[in-house]
Coordinates of C-alpha atoms and ligand atoms in Angstrom, one line a residue:
M12 CA 17.1 -1.0 -9.1
R13 CA 14.2 1.1 -9.9
V14 CA 11.4 0.4 -7.4
L15 CA 7.8 1.5 -7.9
S16 CA 4.6 1.0 -6.1
G17 CA 1.2 2.6 -5.7
I18 CA -1.3 2.6 -2.9
Q19 CA -5.0 3.4 -3.3
P20 CA -6.4 6.3 -1.2
T21 CA -9.6 4.4 -0.4
G22 CA -9.5 4.9 3.4
R23 CA -7.2 6.1 6.1
F24 CA -4.1 3.9 6.3
H25 CA -4.1 1.3 9.1
W26 CA -1.5 -0.8 10.9
G27 CA -1.8 -3.5 8.2
N28 CA -1.0 -1.0 5.4
Y29 CA 2.0 0.2 7.4
F30 CA 3.6 -3.1 8.3
G31 CA 2.5 -4.8 5.1
A32 CA 3.5 -2.1 2.7
I33 CA 4.5 1.4 3.7
Q34 CA 7.4 0.4 5.9
Q35 CA 9.0 -1.4 3.0
Y36 CA 8.7 1.6 0.7
I37 CA 10.5 3.6 3.3
D38 CA 13.2 1.0 3.8
L39 CA 13.8 0.6 0.1
Q40 CA 14.2 4.3 -0.6
H41 CA 17.7 4.3 1.0
E42 CA 19.2 1.8 -1.5
H43 CA 17.1 2.2 -4.6
T44 CA 15.5 4.7 -6.9
G45 CA 12.0 4.8 -5.7
Y46 CA 8.7 6.0 -7.3
Y47 CA 5.7 5.9 -5.0
F48 CA 2.3 7.2 -5.9
I49 CA -1.2 7.6 -4.6
A50 CA -3.4 5.7 -7.0
N51 CA -6.4 8.0 -7.1
L52 CA -7.4 6.9 -10.6
H53 CA -7.7 3.3 -9.4
A54 CA -9.6 4.6 -6.3
L55 CA -12.1 6.1 -8.7
T56 CA -13.4 2.6 -9.4
T57 CA -14.7 2.5 -5.8
I58 CA -15.0 6.1 -4.5
R59 CA -17.6 8.3 -6.2
E60 CA -17.6 11.2 -3.8
P61 CA -15.3 14.0 -5.1
E62 CA -14.6 15.7 -1.8
L63 CA -13.9 12.4 -0.1
L64 CA -11.4 11.3 -2.8
R65 CA -9.7 14.7 -2.7
Q66 CA -9.4 14.5 1.1
L67 CA -8.2 10.9 1.2
T68 CA -5.6 11.6 -1.5
R69 CA -4.3 14.5 0.5
D70 CA -4.3 12.4 3.7
A71 CA -2.4 9.7 2.0
A72 CA 0.4 12.1 1.0
L73 CA 0.6 13.6 4.5
D74 CA 0.6 10.1 6.0
L75 CA 3.4 8.8 3.8
L76 CA 5.6 11.8 4.4
A77 CA 5.0 11.8 8.1
L78 CA 5.9 8.1 8.2
G79 CA 9.2 8.8 6.6
L80 CA 8.9 8.7 2.9
D81 CA 11.7 11.2 2.0
P82 CA 10.9 13.3 -1.1
D83 CA 14.7 13.9 -1.5
K84 CA 15.2 10.2 -1.8
A85 CA 12.1 8.9 -3.5
T86 CA 9.7 10.5 -6.0
L87 CA 6.2 10.8 -4.4
F88 CA 3.3 11.9 -6.6
V89 CA -0.3 11.5 -7.3
Q90 CA -1.2 9.1 -10.1
S91 CA -3.5 11.5 -12.0
D92 CA -0.8 14.2 -12.2
V93 CA 0.9 12.1 -14.8
P94 CA -1.4 12.1 -17.8
E95 CA 1.1 10.1 -19.9
V96 CA 0.0 7.1 -17.9
S97 CA -3.5 7.4 -19.1
Q98 CA -2.3 7.8 -22.7
L99 CA -0.2 4.7 -22.3
T100 CA -3.2 2.8 -20.9
W101 CA -5.1 3.3 -24.1
I102 CA -2.2 2.1 -26.2
L103 CA -1.8 -1.0 -24.0
M104 CA -5.6 -1.6 -24.1
T105 CA -5.5 -2.0 -27.9
C106 CA -3.1 -4.9 -27.4
T107 CA -4.9 -6.5 -24.4
P108 CA -6.8 -9.8 -25.0
L109 CA -10.2 -9.8 -23.2
G110 CA -9.5 -13.3 -21.9
L111 CA -6.5 -12.0 -19.9
L112 CA -8.7 -9.5 -18.0
E113 CA -11.6 -11.9 -17.6
R114 CA -9.2 -14.2 -15.6
C115 CA -8.3 -11.4 -13.1
H116 CA -9.5 -12.0 -9.5
A117 CA -11.0 -8.6 -8.7
F118 CA -13.3 -8.7 -11.8
K119 CA -14.1 -12.4 -11.5
E120 CA -15.0 -12.1 -7.8
K121 CA -17.3 -9.2 -8.4
K122 CA -19.0 -11.0 -11.3
A123 CA -19.3 -14.2 -9.2
R124 CA -21.1 -12.1 -6.5
G125 CA -23.6 -11.1 -9.2
L126 CA -22.5 -7.4 -9.0
T127 CA -22.3 -5.4 -12.2
A128 CA -18.7 -4.4 -13.0
D129 CA -17.9 -1.3 -15.0
A130 CA -15.2 -1.1 -17.7
G131 CA -13.0 0.7 -15.1
L132 CA -12.8 -2.3 -12.9
F133 CA -12.4 -4.6 -15.9
T134 CA -9.5 -2.7 -17.3
Y135 CA -8.0 -1.9 -13.9
P136 CA -5.0 -4.2 -14.6
V137 CA -4.2 -2.3 -17.8
L138 CA -3.9 1.0 -16.0
M139 CA -1.8 -0.7 -13.4
A140 CA 0.5 -2.1 -16.2
A141 CA 0.8 1.4 -17.6
D142 CA 1.7 2.7 -14.1
I143 CA 4.6 0.3 -13.9
L144 CA 5.8 0.4 -17.5
A145 CA 5.8 4.2 -17.7
Y146 CA 8.6 4.4 -15.2
D147 CA 10.8 1.5 -16.5
A148 CA 10.3 -0.1 -13.0
N149 CA 12.3 -3.2 -12.2
W150 CA 10.8 -4.1 -8.9
V151 CA 7.2 -3.7 -7.8
P152 CA 6.7 -4.3 -4.1
V153 CA 3.1 -5.6 -3.7
G154 CA 1.0 -7.8 -1.5
Q155 CA 0.1 -11.3 -2.7
D156 CA -3.3 -10.1 -4.0
Q157 CA -1.5 -7.9 -6.6
V158 CA 0.9 -10.5 -8.0
Q159 CA -1.6 -11.5 -10.7
H160 CA -1.7 -7.9 -11.9
I161 CA 2.1 -7.9 -12.3
E162 CA 1.8 -11.0 -14.4
V163 CA -0.7 -9.3 -16.6
C164 CA 1.7 -6.3 -16.9
R165 CA 4.6 -8.7 -17.9
D166 CA 2.4 -10.4 -20.5
L167 CA 1.4 -7.1 -22.0
A168 CA 5.0 -5.8 -22.1
T169 CA 6.3 -9.0 -23.6
S170 CA 3.7 -9.1 -26.3
F171 CA 4.2 -5.4 -27.1
N172 CA 8.0 -5.8 -27.2
H173 CA 7.6 -8.8 -29.5
H174 CA 5.1 -7.2 -31.9
F175 CA 6.6 -3.7 -32.1
A176 CA 10.1 -3.1 -30.6
E177 CA 11.9 -3.7 -27.3
V178 CA 10.5 -0.6 -25.5
F179 CA 9.4 -1.9 -22.1
V180 CA 11.4 -3.1 -19.2
L181 CA 10.0 -6.3 -17.7
P182 CA 9.1 -5.7 -14.0
E183 CA 9.2 -8.2 -11.2
A184 CA 6.9 -8.5 -8.3
R185 CA 8.6 -8.3 -4.9
L186 CA 6.4 -9.8 -2.3
L187 CA 6.0 -7.5 0.6
S188 CA 7.2 -8.3 4.1
N189 CA 6.8 -11.1 6.5
A190 CA 4.1 -9.1 8.2
A191 CA 1.9 -10.4 5.4
K192 CA -1.1 -10.7 7.6
V193 CA -1.4 -8.1 10.4
P194 CA -4.4 -9.1 12.5
G195 CA -7.3 -6.7 13.1
T196 CA -9.3 -6.1 16.2
D197 CA -11.2 -9.3 15.7
G198 CA -8.1 -11.4 15.1
E199 CA -8.9 -11.7 11.3
K200 CA -6.7 -10.0 8.7
M201 CA -6.9 -6.3 9.3
S202 CA -8.7 -4.7 6.4
K203 CA -10.9 -1.7 5.8
S204 CA -13.4 -4.1 4.2
Y205 CA -13.8 -6.0 7.6
D206 CA -14.2 -2.9 9.8
N207 CA -11.5 -4.2 12.1
T208 CA -8.8 -1.6 11.5
I209 CA -6.7 0.5 13.8
G210 CA -5.6 3.7 12.0
I211 CA -1.9 4.7 12.1
F212 CA -3.0 8.3 12.8
E213 CA -6.0 7.6 14.9
D214 CA -6.3 9.4 18.2
P215 CA -4.2 7.3 20.7
K216 CA -7.1 7.4 23.2
Q217 CA -9.4 5.9 20.6
V218 CA -6.7 3.3 19.7
R219 CA -6.5 2.3 23.4
K220 CA -10.2 1.9 23.6
K221 CA -10.2 -0.3 20.5
I222 CA -7.4 -2.5 21.9
M223 CA -9.2 -2.8 25.3
R224 CA -12.3 -4.0 23.6
M225 CA -10.5 -6.7 21.6
P226 CA -11.7 -10.2 22.3
T227 CA -9.4 -12.6 24.1
D228 CA -9.5 -16.3 24.9
S229 CA -11.4 -17.4 28.0
R230 CA -8.8 -19.7 29.5
A231 CA -7.9 -19.2 33.1
M232 CA -5.2 -16.6 34.0
E233 CA -2.9 -19.2 35.5
E234 CA -2.7 -21.4 32.4
P235 CA 0.5 -21.0 30.2
K236 CA -0.3 -20.0 26.7
D237 CA 1.3 -20.2 23.3
P238 CA 2.2 -16.6 22.3
D239 CA 2.5 -17.3 18.6
T240 CA -1.2 -18.2 18.2
D241 CA -2.4 -15.0 20.0
H242 CA -3.3 -11.9 18.0
L243 CA -2.4 -9.5 20.8
Y244 CA 1.1 -11.0 20.9
Q245 CA 1.3 -10.9 17.1
L246 CA 0.5 -7.2 17.2
F247 CA 2.9 -6.5 20.1
Q248 CA 5.7 -8.1 18.1
L249 CA 5.4 -5.4 15.5
F250 CA 5.9 -2.6 18.0
G251 CA 8.0 -3.9 20.9
S252 CA 11.8 -3.9 21.0
P253 CA 13.4 -7.4 20.7
S254 CA 13.9 -7.6 24.4
E255 CA 10.3 -6.5 25.2
V256 CA 9.0 -9.1 22.8
Q257 CA 11.0 -11.8 24.3
E258 CA 9.8 -10.9 27.8
M259 CA 6.3 -10.9 26.6
A260 CA 6.7 -14.3 25.0
E261 CA 8.0 -15.6 28.4
L262 CA 5.1 -14.1 30.2
Y263 CA 2.7 -16.0 27.9
R264 CA 4.5 -19.3 28.4
R265 CA 4.6 -18.9 32.2
G266 CA 0.9 -18.0 32.4
G267 CA -0.5 -16.1 35.4
F268 CA -1.2 -12.9 33.6
G269 CA -4.3 -11.0 32.6
Y270 CA -5.0 -9.8 29.1
G271 CA -5.7 -6.3 30.4
Q272 CA -2.0 -6.0 31.2
I273 CA -1.0 -7.3 27.7
K274 CA -3.5 -4.8 26.1
K275 CA -2.0 -1.9 28.0
S276 CA 1.5 -2.9 27.0
L277 CA 0.4 -3.1 23.3
A278 CA -1.4 0.3 23.5
D279 CA 1.7 1.9 25.1
A280 CA 4.1 0.4 22.6
A281 CA 2.0 1.4 19.6
E282 CA 1.6 4.9 20.9
R283 CA 5.4 5.3 21.4
Y284 CA 6.1 3.7 18.0
F285 CA 4.0 6.2 16.0
S286 CA 4.5 9.3 18.3
E287 CA 7.2 10.9 16.1
A288 CA 5.1 10.3 13.0
H289 CA 2.1 11.9 14.7
A290 CA 4.1 14.9 15.6
R291 CA 5.5 15.2 12.1
R292 CA 2.1 14.8 10.6
N293 CA 0.6 17.6 12.7
E294 CA 3.5 19.8 11.8
L295 CA 3.1 19.1 8.1
A296 CA -0.6 19.6 8.1
N297 CA 0.1 23.2 9.1
R298 CA 2.2 23.6 6.0
P299 CA -0.1 22.6 3.1
D300 CA 2.1 24.5 0.7
T301 CA 5.1 22.3 1.5
V302 CA 3.0 19.2 0.7
D303 CA 1.8 20.8 -2.5
D304 CA 5.4 21.6 -3.5
I305 CA 6.5 18.1 -2.8
L306 CA 3.7 16.6 -4.9
R307 CA 4.3 19.0 -7.7
A308 CA 8.0 18.3 -7.8
G309 CA 7.3 14.6 -7.6
A310 CA 4.8 14.8 -10.5
K311 CA 7.3 16.8 -12.6
R312 CA 10.1 14.2 -12.1
A313 CA 7.6 11.4 -12.8
R314 CA 6.3 13.1 -15.9
E315 CA 9.8 13.5 -17.3
Q316 CA 10.3 9.8 -17.0
A317 CA 6.9 8.8 -18.2
S318 CA 7.1 11.0 -21.2
T319 CA 10.3 9.5 -22.4
V320 CA 8.8 6.0 -22.2
L321 CA 5.6 7.2 -23.9
E322 CA 7.7 8.7 -26.7
R323 CA 9.4 5.4 -27.2
V324 CA 6.1 3.6 -27.3
E325 CA 4.5 6.1 -29.7
Q326 CA 7.5 5.8 -32.0
A327 CA 7.3 2.0 -31.9
C328 CA 3.6 1.8 -32.8
G329 CA 3.5 4.6 -35.3
I330 CA 1.5 7.3 -33.4
T331 CA 4.2 9.9 -34.1
A332 CA 6.1 10.6 -37.2
N333 CA 9.7 9.4 -36.9
Ligands
LIG790 P1 -7.3 -3.0 2.7 O1 -7.3 -4.5 2.8 O2 -7.6 -2.4 4.0 O3 -8.3 -2.6 1.6 P2 -5.4 -2.4 0.7 O4 -5.8 -3.6 -0.1 O5 -5.7 -1.0 0.2 O6 -5.9 -2.5 2.2 O7 -3.8 -2.6 1.0 C1 -2.8 -1.7 0.6 C2 -1.5 -2.4 1.0 O8 -1.4 -2.8 2.4 C3 -1.3 -3.7 0.2 O9 0.1 -3.7 -0.3 C4 -1.6 -4.8 1.1 O10 -0.8 -5.9 0.9 C5 -1.2 -4.2 2.5 N1 -2.0 -4.7 3.6 C6 -3.3 -4.4 3.8 N2 -3.8 -5.0 4.9 C7 -2.8 -5.7 5.4 C8 -2.7 -6.6 6.5 N3 -3.7 -6.8 7.4 N4 -1.5 -7.2 6.7 C9 -0.4 -6.9 5.9 N5 -0.5 -6.1 4.8 C10 -1.7 -5.5 4.5
LIG791 N1 -3.7 -2.0 -7.3 C1 -2.8 -1.7 -6.2 C2 -3.5 -2.1 -4.9 O1 -4.7 -2.1 -4.8 C3 -2.4 -0.3 -6.3 C4 -1.6 0.1 -7.5 C5 -2.1 0.8 -8.6 C6 -0.3 -0.4 -7.8 N2 -1.1 0.9 -9.5 C7 0.0 0.2 -9.1 C8 0.6 -1.1 -7.1 C9 1.2 -0.1 -9.7 C10 1.9 -1.4 -7.7 C11 2.1 -0.9 -9.0 O2 -2.8 -2.3 -3.9

């Protein structure tokens, strides 16, 4: 199968991004043909500081590589390095009913909050459809919030195929992971919008501090507790080995422990879990040319694919002579 996904460089990646998305990209690269990109054009709908966007795009590439995305297995690239996608976006836009975009959540929510939306946010799902269709992707691993966009993509592809010719492969959303909701430092869903994140590459000392400050329930130490409803345990589950997790669950059920001890175990486990990636990232950061080469090679492969699709599309709708 051909698997494709994009991730926006709108902040440094956090534990939720890793367990909710990035880990799956890395797992899927072994069995499938993978296309993964850093969605800087989409990020432009929220980031309007050029240096910041450049830096976050670069950080995203380093992070993904350090975490194990293998450029020999999957194609890693930056969205804007494939101009064919923007060309395809325009063509798709000419076949996109306004009503379809008006129903999309991101736009609807912004409007409902009385904020002014620009055409970029409104047509965001068309760019996303072009991202997917340009690579003949079969599977698109995304979080629940993106499923509607995949539906829009399928609608556009189906109606284009119907009106002109069968040029597009219909993609399917693959819902990402059972870690669908990694809790943040306040116990709510970890998200950069809630300021409750722990960064994958944050300084371990800082991470430890954040964990130590996390709120816990105020029941007496002796009382047995249900591990499954506790956010510290939910986080520990992501990092601990099966036997460590089982031991931790037993400790909760027995009671008689202090949360300080749990927090320390969580901080230790998380530090161990990401230590190799930290080392790899430091090493890669000293070799900026290597990262440039990887992104350049990825963009080249991606462009080759996207240009064959664009050619099919242009033929079908009469943009090029046949
Ligand atoms: P944020 O919520 O911080 O803005 P994004 O929306 O950019 O994060 O998410 C990028 C990817 O990470 C998406 O696929 C999303 O489903 C996943 N993700 C983000 N936060 C979490 C979380 N707390 N738990 C699980 N997955 C998450
Ligand atoms: N909109 C996606 C998000 O915010 C990112 C994205 C852009 C994407 N283009 C894509 C995801 C194409 C999958 C396929 O998470």
